[in-house]
Coordinates of C-alpha atoms and ligand atoms in Angstrom, one line a residue:
M1 CA 110.4 72.5 -103.6
T2 CA 109.7 68.9 -102.7
A3 CA 112.3 66.2 -103.3
N4 CA 111.7 62.5 -103.9
A5 CA 115.0 61.7 -102.3
A6 CA 117.8 63.8 -101.1
A7 CA 120.0 64.3 -104.2
D8 CA 122.4 66.5 -102.3
S9 CA 123.9 65.2 -99.1
S10 CA 125.3 68.4 -97.6
F11 CA 123.4 71.4 -96.5
E12 CA 124.0 74.5 -94.4
L13 CA 120.9 73.8 -92.3
I14 CA 118.9 70.7 -91.7
V15 CA 115.4 71.0 -90.1
I16 CA 113.8 67.9 -88.6
G17 CA 110.0 68.2 -88.5
A18 CA 107.6 70.0 -90.8
G19 CA 105.1 71.3 -88.3
P20 CA 104.6 75.1 -87.7
A21 CA 108.1 75.4 -86.1
G22 CA 110.0 73.5 -88.8
M23 CA 108.1 75.0 -91.7
A24 CA 108.8 78.6 -90.4
A25 CA 112.4 77.7 -89.7
A26 CA 113.0 76.3 -93.1
T27 CA 111.3 79.1 -95.1
T28 CA 113.0 81.8 -93.0
A29 CA 116.4 80.3 -93.9
A30 CA 115.5 79.9 -97.5
D31 CA 114.6 83.6 -97.7
F32 CA 118.2 84.3 -96.8
G33 CA 119.5 82.0 -99.6
C34 CA 120.7 79.4 -97.1
S35 CA 120.7 75.8 -98.4
V36 CA 118.2 74.0 -96.2
C37 CA 116.9 70.5 -96.1
L38 CA 113.6 69.8 -94.3
L39 CA 112.8 66.2 -93.2
D40 CA 109.5 64.8 -91.9
E41 CA 108.1 61.4 -91.5
Q42 CA 104.6 62.4 -92.6
P43 CA 103.6 62.3 -96.2
T44 CA 102.7 66.0 -96.2
A45 CA 103.8 69.1 -94.3
G46 CA 101.7 70.5 -91.4
G47 CA 102.9 68.6 -88.2
Q48 CA 100.3 67.5 -85.7
I49 CA 97.9 70.5 -85.8
Y50 CA 97.8 70.9 -89.6
R51 CA 98.2 67.2 -90.5
S52 CA 96.9 66.4 -94.0
L53 CA 95.8 70.0 -94.4
S54 CA 97.1 70.3 -97.9
R55 CA 95.0 67.3 -98.9
A56 CA 91.8 68.4 -97.1
G57 CA 91.4 71.9 -98.6
P58 CA 88.8 74.3 -97.2
T59 CA 86.0 73.2 -99.6
N60 CA 86.8 69.5 -99.9
R61 CA 84.5 67.0 -98.4
V62 CA 85.9 64.7 -95.8
N63 CA 85.9 61.2 -97.2
G64 CA 86.0 58.0 -95.2
D65 CA 85.4 54.3 -95.0
S66 CA 82.6 52.7 -93.0
G67 CA 82.8 49.6 -90.8
A68 CA 83.0 50.4 -87.0
W69 CA 84.0 53.9 -88.0
K70 CA 81.3 56.3 -89.4
N71 CA 82.0 57.8 -92.7
T72 CA 81.8 61.5 -92.3
A73 CA 81.7 62.2 -96.1
G74 CA 79.1 64.8 -96.9
K75 CA 80.3 67.2 -94.3
Q76 CA 82.6 70.0 -95.1
A77 CA 86.1 69.5 -93.6
I78 CA 85.9 73.0 -92.2
E79 CA 82.6 72.3 -90.6
I80 CA 84.1 69.4 -88.6
L81 CA 87.7 70.4 -88.0
G82 CA 87.1 74.1 -87.5
K83 CA 88.7 77.3 -88.9
A84 CA 91.8 77.0 -86.7
Y85 CA 92.8 73.9 -88.7
F86 CA 92.8 75.9 -92.0
S87 CA 94.9 78.8 -90.5
G88 CA 98.0 76.7 -91.3
L89 CA 97.5 77.0 -95.1
P90 CA 99.7 80.1 -95.5
L91 CA 102.6 78.3 -93.8
I92 CA 102.2 75.3 -96.0
E93 CA 101.9 77.3 -99.2
K94 CA 104.9 79.4 -98.3
L95 CA 106.9 76.2 -97.8
S96 CA 105.9 74.7 -101.1
A97 CA 106.9 77.9 -102.9
A98 CA 110.3 78.2 -101.1
N99 CA 113.6 76.9 -102.2
V100 CA 113.7 74.3 -99.5
H101 CA 114.8 70.7 -100.1
T102 CA 111.8 69.0 -98.5
V103 CA 111.8 65.3 -98.0
H104 CA 108.4 63.9 -96.9
G105 CA 108.1 60.3 -95.6
A106 CA 111.6 60.6 -94.1
C107 CA 111.8 59.0 -90.7
V108 CA 114.9 60.3 -88.9
W109 CA 116.5 57.5 -86.7
H110 CA 119.9 58.8 -86.0
V111 CA 121.4 62.3 -85.4
G112 CA 125.1 62.6 -84.6
L113 CA 128.1 64.9 -85.0
N114 CA 131.0 64.6 -87.3
G115 CA 133.5 67.3 -86.3
E116 CA 131.8 70.6 -86.8
D117 CA 128.9 69.2 -88.8
G118 CA 125.7 67.5 -87.7
V119 CA 124.8 64.2 -89.4
V120 CA 121.3 63.0 -89.9
T121 CA 120.3 59.5 -91.0
Y122 CA 116.8 58.8 -92.1
S123 CA 114.8 56.1 -93.9
R124 CA 112.3 56.7 -96.7
Q125 CA 110.6 53.9 -98.7
Q126 CA 112.8 51.2 -97.1
H127 CA 116.0 53.1 -98.1
A128 CA 118.3 54.8 -95.7
S129 CA 120.2 58.1 -96.5
R130 CA 122.6 60.1 -94.5
I131 CA 123.0 63.9 -94.9
S132 CA 125.1 66.5 -93.2
G133 CA 124.4 70.0 -92.1
R134 CA 126.5 72.8 -90.4
H135 CA 123.5 73.5 -88.2
I136 CA 120.5 71.4 -87.2
I137 CA 117.1 72.6 -85.9
I138 CA 115.2 69.9 -84.2
A139 CA 111.4 70.7 -84.5
S140 CA 110.0 67.3 -83.7
G141 CA 107.0 68.7 -81.8
A142 CA 105.0 67.1 -79.1
M143 CA 103.4 63.8 -78.3
E144 CA 100.5 62.8 -76.0
R145 CA 101.4 62.1 -72.5
P146 CA 101.0 58.3 -71.9
M147 CA 97.9 57.7 -69.7
P148 CA 98.3 54.1 -68.4
L149 CA 95.1 52.7 -67.0
P150 CA 93.8 49.2 -66.4
G151 CA 92.5 48.1 -69.8
W152 CA 94.2 50.8 -71.9
T153 CA 95.8 48.3 -74.2
L154 CA 92.5 46.8 -75.3
P155 CA 91.3 47.1 -78.9
G156 CA 88.9 50.1 -79.2
V157 CA 91.0 52.3 -76.9
L158 CA 92.8 55.2 -78.6
T159 CA 94.3 58.4 -77.6
A160 CA 92.2 61.5 -78.5
G161 CA 95.2 62.6 -80.8
A162 CA 95.0 59.3 -82.6
G163 CA 91.2 59.7 -83.0
Q164 CA 91.8 63.2 -84.4
I165 CA 94.4 61.8 -86.8
L166 CA 91.8 59.4 -88.3
L167 CA 89.4 62.4 -88.6
K168 CA 92.0 64.6 -90.3
T169 CA 93.6 62.0 -92.6
D170 CA 90.7 59.7 -93.5
G171 CA 87.5 61.5 -92.4
L172 CA 86.7 58.7 -90.0
A173 CA 84.8 59.2 -86.7
T174 CA 82.9 56.9 -84.4
D175 CA 80.0 57.2 -82.1
N176 CA 79.3 55.3 -78.9
S177 CA 82.5 56.5 -77.4
V178 CA 83.7 57.8 -74.0
L179 CA 86.4 60.5 -73.7
I180 CA 88.5 60.4 -70.5
G181 CA 91.4 62.5 -69.3
T182 CA 92.1 66.2 -69.3
G183 CA 93.4 69.1 -71.3
P184 CA 92.3 71.4 -74.1
L185 CA 92.8 68.7 -76.9
L186 CA 90.3 66.4 -75.2
Y187 CA 87.6 69.1 -75.3
Y188 CA 88.6 70.1 -78.8
F189 CA 88.3 66.6 -80.0
A190 CA 84.9 66.2 -78.3
T191 CA 83.6 69.2 -80.3
Q192 CA 85.0 67.8 -83.5
L193 CA 83.2 64.5 -82.9
I194 CA 80.0 66.3 -82.2
R195 CA 80.3 68.3 -85.4
S196 CA 81.0 65.1 -87.4
G197 CA 77.7 63.7 -86.1
C198 CA 79.3 61.3 -83.6
K199 CA 78.4 62.8 -80.2
P200 CA 80.4 61.0 -77.5
K201 CA 78.4 59.3 -74.8
A202 CA 80.3 60.9 -72.0
L203 CA 83.3 63.1 -71.2
I204 CA 85.0 62.2 -68.0
D205 CA 87.6 64.8 -66.8
T206 CA 90.2 63.6 -64.3
G207 CA 90.6 67.2 -63.2
N208 CA 88.6 68.8 -60.4
G209 CA 87.1 71.7 -62.2
V210 CA 88.3 75.2 -61.9
N211 CA 91.7 75.7 -60.1
R212 CA 91.1 79.1 -58.5
T213 CA 94.7 79.6 -57.4
A214 CA 96.0 79.1 -61.0
I215 CA 93.4 81.5 -62.3
R216 CA 94.3 84.2 -59.8
E217 CA 98.1 83.9 -60.3
L218 CA 98.2 83.5 -64.0
L219 CA 95.1 85.3 -65.2
P220 CA 96.9 88.5 -66.3
V221 CA 99.1 86.5 -68.7
A222 CA 96.2 84.3 -69.8
L223 CA 94.1 87.4 -70.7
H224 CA 96.7 88.2 -73.4
Y225 CA 95.4 84.9 -74.9
Y226 CA 91.8 85.9 -74.8
R227 CA 91.1 84.3 -78.2
P228 CA 92.0 80.7 -77.1
L229 CA 90.2 81.3 -73.8
L230 CA 87.1 82.3 -75.7
T231 CA 87.5 79.3 -78.0
G232 CA 87.7 77.2 -74.8
L233 CA 84.5 78.6 -73.4
S234 CA 82.8 78.1 -76.8
M235 CA 83.9 74.4 -76.8
L236 CA 82.4 73.9 -73.3
S237 CA 79.1 75.4 -74.4
Q238 CA 79.0 73.3 -77.6
I239 CA 79.6 70.1 -75.5
K240 CA 76.9 71.2 -73.0
R241 CA 74.4 72.1 -75.8
A242 CA 75.0 68.7 -77.5
G243 CA 73.9 67.1 -74.2
V244 CA 77.2 65.1 -73.6
N245 CA 77.2 63.7 -70.1
C246 CA 80.2 65.4 -68.3
Y247 CA 81.8 64.2 -65.1
S248 CA 84.8 65.7 -63.3
G249 CA 87.3 64.6 -60.6
A250 CA 87.4 61.1 -62.0
S251 CA 89.6 58.5 -60.1
A252 CA 90.1 54.8 -60.0
I253 CA 89.4 54.6 -63.8
E254 CA 89.2 51.2 -65.4
I255 CA 88.5 50.4 -69.0
L256 CA 86.4 47.3 -69.1
G257 CA 86.3 44.5 -71.6
D258 CA 87.8 41.1 -72.4
S259 CA 88.8 41.0 -76.0
R260 CA 88.0 44.7 -76.7
A261 CA 86.8 47.8 -74.8
S262 CA 83.2 47.5 -73.7
G263 CA 82.9 50.3 -71.1
V264 CA 84.5 52.5 -68.5
R265 CA 84.1 52.4 -64.7
C266 CA 85.3 55.1 -62.4
H267 CA 84.5 57.3 -59.4
Y268 CA 83.8 61.0 -59.9
T269 CA 83.5 64.0 -57.6
G270 CA 81.9 63.1 -54.3
G271 CA 83.0 59.4 -54.5
K272 CA 80.0 58.4 -56.7
Q273 CA 80.7 55.5 -59.1
I274 CA 79.7 55.4 -62.8
N275 CA 79.7 52.5 -65.2
I276 CA 79.3 53.5 -68.9
D277 CA 79.0 51.0 -71.8
C278 CA 80.7 52.1 -75.0
D279 CA 82.6 50.7 -78.0
F280 CA 85.4 53.2 -78.1
V281 CA 87.4 55.0 -75.5
F282 CA 89.5 58.1 -76.3
M283 CA 92.1 59.0 -73.7
H284 CA 94.1 62.2 -73.3
D285 CA 96.3 63.5 -70.5
G286 CA 97.9 66.6 -72.1
V287 CA 100.9 66.8 -74.4
I288 CA 104.7 66.6 -73.6
P289 CA 107.7 67.5 -75.7
N290 CA 109.0 64.8 -78.0
T291 CA 112.6 64.8 -76.7
H292 CA 113.8 61.5 -78.3
I293 CA 116.2 63.1 -80.7
S294 CA 117.5 65.7 -78.3
R295 CA 118.0 63.1 -75.6
S296 CA 119.8 60.7 -78.0
L297 CA 122.3 63.5 -78.5
Q298 CA 122.7 63.7 -74.8
L299 CA 122.0 67.5 -74.8
R300 CA 121.3 69.1 -71.5
H301 CA 117.7 68.6 -70.3
Q302 CA 115.9 69.8 -67.2
W303 CA 112.8 68.8 -65.3
N304 CA 109.8 71.2 -65.6
S305 CA 107.9 70.8 -62.3
V306 CA 104.9 72.8 -63.5
H307 CA 104.3 70.7 -66.6
H308 CA 105.8 67.5 -65.1
Y309 CA 108.1 66.6 -68.0
H310 CA 111.7 66.9 -69.1
E311 CA 112.5 69.5 -71.6
P312 CA 115.8 70.5 -73.4
A313 CA 117.7 73.4 -72.0
I314 CA 117.9 76.1 -74.6
N315 CA 118.8 79.8 -74.7
D316 CA 116.7 82.7 -75.9
G317 CA 117.7 82.0 -79.5
A318 CA 116.6 78.3 -79.2
V319 CA 120.2 77.0 -79.2
S320 CA 120.7 73.9 -77.1
S321 CA 123.7 72.9 -75.0
Q322 CA 125.4 72.0 -78.3
S323 CA 126.1 75.2 -80.2
N324 CA 125.2 73.9 -83.7
I325 CA 122.0 72.3 -82.6
S326 CA 118.8 74.3 -81.9
I327 CA 115.4 73.1 -80.7
A328 CA 112.2 74.9 -81.8
G329 CA 108.5 74.6 -81.1
D330 CA 106.8 72.2 -78.8
G331 CA 109.9 70.0 -78.8
S332 CA 111.5 72.7 -76.6
G333 CA 108.6 72.6 -74.1
I334 CA 104.9 73.0 -75.0
I335 CA 104.1 76.5 -76.4
G336 CA 101.3 75.8 -78.9
A337 CA 101.1 76.2 -82.7
E338 CA 101.3 79.9 -83.1
A339 CA 104.2 80.4 -80.8
S340 CA 105.9 77.3 -82.4
A341 CA 106.0 79.1 -85.7
Q342 CA 107.5 82.2 -84.1
H343 CA 110.0 80.0 -82.3
G344 CA 110.9 78.3 -85.6
K345 CA 111.7 81.7 -87.1
L346 CA 113.7 82.8 -84.1
A347 CA 115.7 79.5 -84.1
S348 CA 116.4 80.0 -87.8
L349 CA 117.5 83.6 -87.5
T350 CA 119.9 82.6 -84.7
A351 CA 121.3 79.7 -86.7
L352 CA 121.7 82.0 -89.8
K353 CA 123.7 84.4 -87.8
S354 CA 126.0 81.7 -86.6
L355 CA 126.3 80.5 -90.2
G356 CA 127.6 84.0 -91.2
Y357 CA 124.4 85.5 -92.7
D358 CA 123.7 89.2 -92.0
T359 CA 120.5 89.1 -89.8
E360 CA 121.0 92.6 -88.3
G361 CA 117.8 93.9 -90.0
Q362 CA 115.8 91.4 -88.1
S363 CA 116.7 92.4 -84.6
K364 CA 113.2 94.0 -83.9
N365 CA 111.5 90.8 -85.2
R366 CA 113.8 88.7 -83.0
Q367 CA 112.8 90.6 -79.9
R368 CA 109.1 90.3 -80.8
Q369 CA 109.5 86.6 -81.3
I370 CA 111.3 86.2 -77.9
N371 CA 108.5 88.0 -76.2
A372 CA 105.8 86.0 -78.0
V373 CA 107.4 82.7 -77.0
G374 CA 107.9 83.9 -73.4
R375 CA 104.2 84.8 -73.1
A376 CA 103.2 81.5 -74.7
R377 CA 105.2 79.6 -72.1
Q378 CA 103.4 81.5 -69.4
F379 CA 100.1 80.7 -70.9
Q380 CA 100.9 77.0 -71.1
R381 CA 101.8 77.2 -67.3
F382 CA 98.3 78.5 -66.8
L383 CA 96.9 75.6 -68.8
A384 CA 99.1 73.1 -66.9
R385 CA 97.7 74.3 -63.6
L386 CA 94.1 74.1 -64.9
Y387 CA 94.6 70.6 -66.3
P388 CA 97.1 68.7 -64.0
P389 CA 98.1 65.3 -65.4
L390 CA 96.6 62.2 -63.8
I391 CA 100.0 60.9 -62.7
T392 CA 100.3 63.9 -60.3
T393 CA 97.1 63.0 -58.5
E394 CA 96.8 59.2 -58.6
P395 CA 99.2 56.2 -58.4
V396 CA 99.3 53.8 -61.4
A397 CA 97.3 50.7 -60.4
D398 CA 99.4 47.5 -60.1
N399 CA 97.7 45.6 -62.9
T400 CA 98.2 48.3 -65.4
I401 CA 100.5 47.6 -68.3
V402 CA 103.1 50.3 -68.4
C403 CA 105.4 49.2 -71.2
R404 CA 103.1 48.2 -74.0
C405 CA 105.9 46.8 -76.2
E406 CA 107.3 44.4 -73.6
Q407 CA 104.1 44.0 -71.6
V408 CA 105.6 45.1 -68.3
T409 CA 103.1 46.0 -65.5
A410 CA 103.3 48.8 -62.9
A411 CA 103.6 46.0 -60.2
E412 CA 106.8 44.8 -61.9
I413 CA 108.3 48.4 -61.9
K414 CA 107.3 48.8 -58.2
R415 CA 109.0 45.5 -57.4
C416 CA 112.2 46.8 -59.1
V417 CA 112.1 49.8 -56.7
E418 CA 111.7 47.4 -53.7
L419 CA 114.8 45.6 -55.0
G420 CA 116.7 48.9 -55.0
C421 CA 116.3 50.3 -58.6
T422 CA 116.9 54.1 -58.4
G423 CA 116.3 55.0 -62.1
P424 CA 114.6 53.9 -65.3
N425 CA 117.7 52.4 -66.9
Q426 CA 118.0 49.9 -64.1
T427 CA 114.4 48.8 -64.5
K428 CA 115.1 48.4 -68.2
A429 CA 117.8 45.8 -67.4
Y430 CA 115.5 44.0 -64.9
T431 CA 112.3 43.9 -66.9
R432 CA 113.1 44.9 -70.6
C433 CA 110.7 47.8 -70.2
G434 CA 111.6 50.5 -72.8
M435 CA 113.4 48.0 -75.0
G436 CA 110.6 47.4 -77.5
P437 CA 109.9 49.1 -80.9
C438 CA 108.9 52.5 -79.3
Q439 CA 112.3 52.6 -77.5
G440 CA 110.7 53.9 -74.3
R441 CA 108.9 56.8 -75.9
Y442 CA 105.6 55.8 -74.4
C443 CA 106.6 54.3 -71.1
G444 CA 109.6 56.4 -70.0
L445 CA 107.8 59.1 -68.2
T446 CA 105.4 56.7 -66.5
V447 CA 108.3 54.5 -65.3
A448 CA 110.1 57.6 -63.9
N449 CA 107.0 58.7 -62.1
I450 CA 106.4 55.3 -60.5
I451 CA 110.0 55.2 -59.3
A452 CA 109.7 58.7 -57.9
R453 CA 106.4 57.9 -56.1
E454 CA 107.5 54.5 -54.8
S455 CA 110.9 55.7 -53.5
N456 CA 109.5 59.0 -52.2
L457 CA 112.0 61.0 -54.2
P458 CA 111.4 64.2 -56.1
A459 CA 110.7 63.4 -59.8
E460 CA 113.5 65.6 -61.0
T461 CA 116.1 63.4 -59.4
I462 CA 114.9 60.2 -61.2
G463 CA 116.3 60.8 -64.7
T464 CA 115.2 59.3 -68.0
F465 CA 115.8 56.3 -70.2
R466 CA 119.1 56.6 -72.0
V467 CA 118.1 56.9 -75.7
R468 CA 120.1 55.2 -78.4
S469 CA 119.8 55.0 -82.1
P470 CA 118.1 53.7 -84.0
L471 CA 115.3 55.9 -82.7
K472 CA 112.7 54.1 -84.8
P473 CA 112.7 50.5 -86.0
V474 CA 114.9 50.0 -89.1
T475 CA 115.3 46.9 -91.2
I476 CA 118.6 45.2 -92.0
A477 CA 117.9 46.1 -95.7
E478 CA 117.6 49.8 -94.7
L479 CA 120.9 49.6 -92.8
A480 CA 122.5 47.9 -95.8
S481 CA 121.2 50.5 -98.1
L482 CA 123.4 53.0 -96.3
A483 CA 126.3 51.6 -98.2
D484 CA 125.0 53.6 -101.2
T485 CA 125.5 56.8 -99.2
P486 CA 129.1 58.3 -99.0
P487 CA 130.6 57.1 -95.7
T488 CA 130.5 59.6 -92.8
H489 CA 132.0 58.8 -89.5
T490 CA 129.4 59.7 -86.9
Q491 CA 129.9 60.2 -83.2
M492 CA 127.7 61.2 -80.3
T493 CA 128.1 64.4 -78.5
T494 CA 129.7 64.2 -75.1
A495 CA 127.6 66.9 -73.4
T496 CA 126.5 65.9 -69.9
H497 CA 123.1 64.2 -69.4
T498 CA 121.8 64.9 -65.9
N499 CA 120.4 62.3 -63.6
D500 CA 121.4 59.4 -65.7
D501 CA 121.4 56.2 -63.5
S502 CA 123.1 54.1 -66.1
R503 CA 126.6 55.3 -65.5
Ligands
FAD601 C1 98.4 64.2 -81.5 C2 98.4 65.7 -81.4 C3 97.3 66.4 -81.9 C4 97.3 67.8 -81.8 N1 96.2 68.5 -82.3 C5 96.2 69.8 -82.1 C6 95.1 70.6 -82.6 O1 94.1 70.0 -83.2 N2 95.0 71.9 -82.3 C7 96.1 72.5 -81.6 O2 96.0 73.7 -81.4 N3 97.1 71.8 -81.2 C8 97.2 70.5 -81.4 N4 98.3 69.8 -80.9 C9 99.4 70.6 -80.4 C10 100.1 71.1 -81.6 O3 100.5 70.0 -82.4 C11 101.3 71.9 -81.4 O4 101.2 73.0 -80.5 C12 102.0 72.4 -82.7 O5 101.7 71.6 -83.8 C13 103.5 72.3 -82.4 O6 104.2 72.6 -83.6 P1 105.7 72.0 -83.8 O7 106.1 72.5 -85.2 O8 106.5 72.3 -82.7 O9 105.4 70.4 -83.9 P2 104.5 69.4 -84.7 O10 103.4 70.1 -85.3 O11 104.2 68.4 -83.7 O12 105.4 68.9 -85.8 C14 106.5 68.0 -85.5 C15 106.8 67.2 -86.8 O13 108.0 66.5 -86.6 C16 107.9 65.3 -87.2 N5 108.8 64.3 -86.6 C17 108.9 64.0 -85.3 N6 109.9 63.1 -85.1 C18 110.4 62.8 -86.3 C19 111.4 61.9 -86.8 N7 112.1 61.1 -86.0 N8 111.6 61.8 -88.1 C20 111.0 62.7 -89.0 N9 110.0 63.5 -88.6 C21 109.7 63.6 -87.3 C22 106.5 64.9 -87.1 O14 106.1 64.0 -88.1 C23 105.7 66.2 -87.2 O15 105.3 66.5 -88.4 C24 98.3 68.4 -81.1 C25 99.4 67.7 -80.5 C26 99.4 66.3 -80.7 C27 100.6 65.6 -80.1

């Protein structure tokens, strides 16, 4: 059931995010007769991986506009995006048939607590609404790790994820591009570009090829995931067969151009330099959990030294340090789409139990889900070792813009460290970095990494930006429209937030 606006304002369960985790959580709860509201800022369900899937359809043609971007109309969507994209259809169909109050286009910008209840405020079509729920599941997924390089703010530079969004939503692809970075999504996107008839000019991997130690240590777990491994090998062979120039061990990367990207220069294995002309650059440095909502609630988070990111601390049932708030899917630490759906179900069953539903009959499923999620986390550790992020191997060059919103460079952050800054919140006060429209979502991790490197301190001791609502930009009119919603006194949780330098 899809709602135009939330007619009811009170639910037993609120799920934020309609990706695999959120869809599975919401439909599992609905199966038990629980009143559940599912919110997502996208116009259709599917999350990142199955974005726009309900509009694409397996036999539809991908339509697109022309201009700099090539119209891929005439090709079957399945031909370009691959079968894996369409494997999300059953989840989406189940959701549309379920008794779930689903609000699409709902951008959540505040989550708080009112006594025992969670309170969620969101905007939709310039109107803000506030709803309450006895339990909240945050399934806000992942985002791409920022990859700050000289020139990365030039027009013509996109992340691989953004390029993939254009392909999924509008059937747009472009040739004369160079792909740089590392991680499975970079290779996946390269094959999608090839299949859309837009072969990239080059793929420049910042990694150094096969990490034999990772393979030896984690191969037994990885073999459980032989299907994605085989997919990976098939992607490599497609890229090779297409004749894409591939380089590895890239360092000192610069994106060239005055008013827009015109090329890439870097060194690659053996210290050799390359200079490639291109019109578009797609960057990717892996994915990290989107923790903006969980951090705004000051839930407990921990540093994951294998993945090099902060993740929320949750128990086996996906419950956070606040008993009526759970975190499922990639937002809890990267686990991939299949395990995210399992994790969503698991989070839902745990929440249902605490809401008083009889979930005894599900105990076998619950154990299966816990095991599946555990294996997925180990597989992701394997991938993290194979594809280490650039920030772990190379310092950010001084002239690189770190905070795109406030145009703060790496040199300015380094200067803050010289002046005695010990954490991201102090640099915010000195330079305004993290204070723009993205609220530090894209620069936070980079700022923390620069501080750690410059002050020679372990990354886990540096902390994160303190996140405050509104999490996304809201207009005065949207704030004023809240007067139409019954008043609810909201307050933030008081759970401890580790390593916060702002106190
Ligand atoms: C750009 C990108 C592209 C990806 N492409 C692929 C791919 O092609 N293949 C693959 O195997 N994996 C891909 N991944 C990884 C994949 O997305 C995940 O493993 C999987 O989708 C995780 O499922 P999830 O339900 O946890 O989160 P997601 O699928 O990420 O869903 C999270 C949902 O939460 C919503 N949301 C977040 N914040 C808010 C808010 N404040 N208000 C309202 N809604 C909110 C988002 O709109 C989104 O729909 C991609 C990841 C990214 C970041």
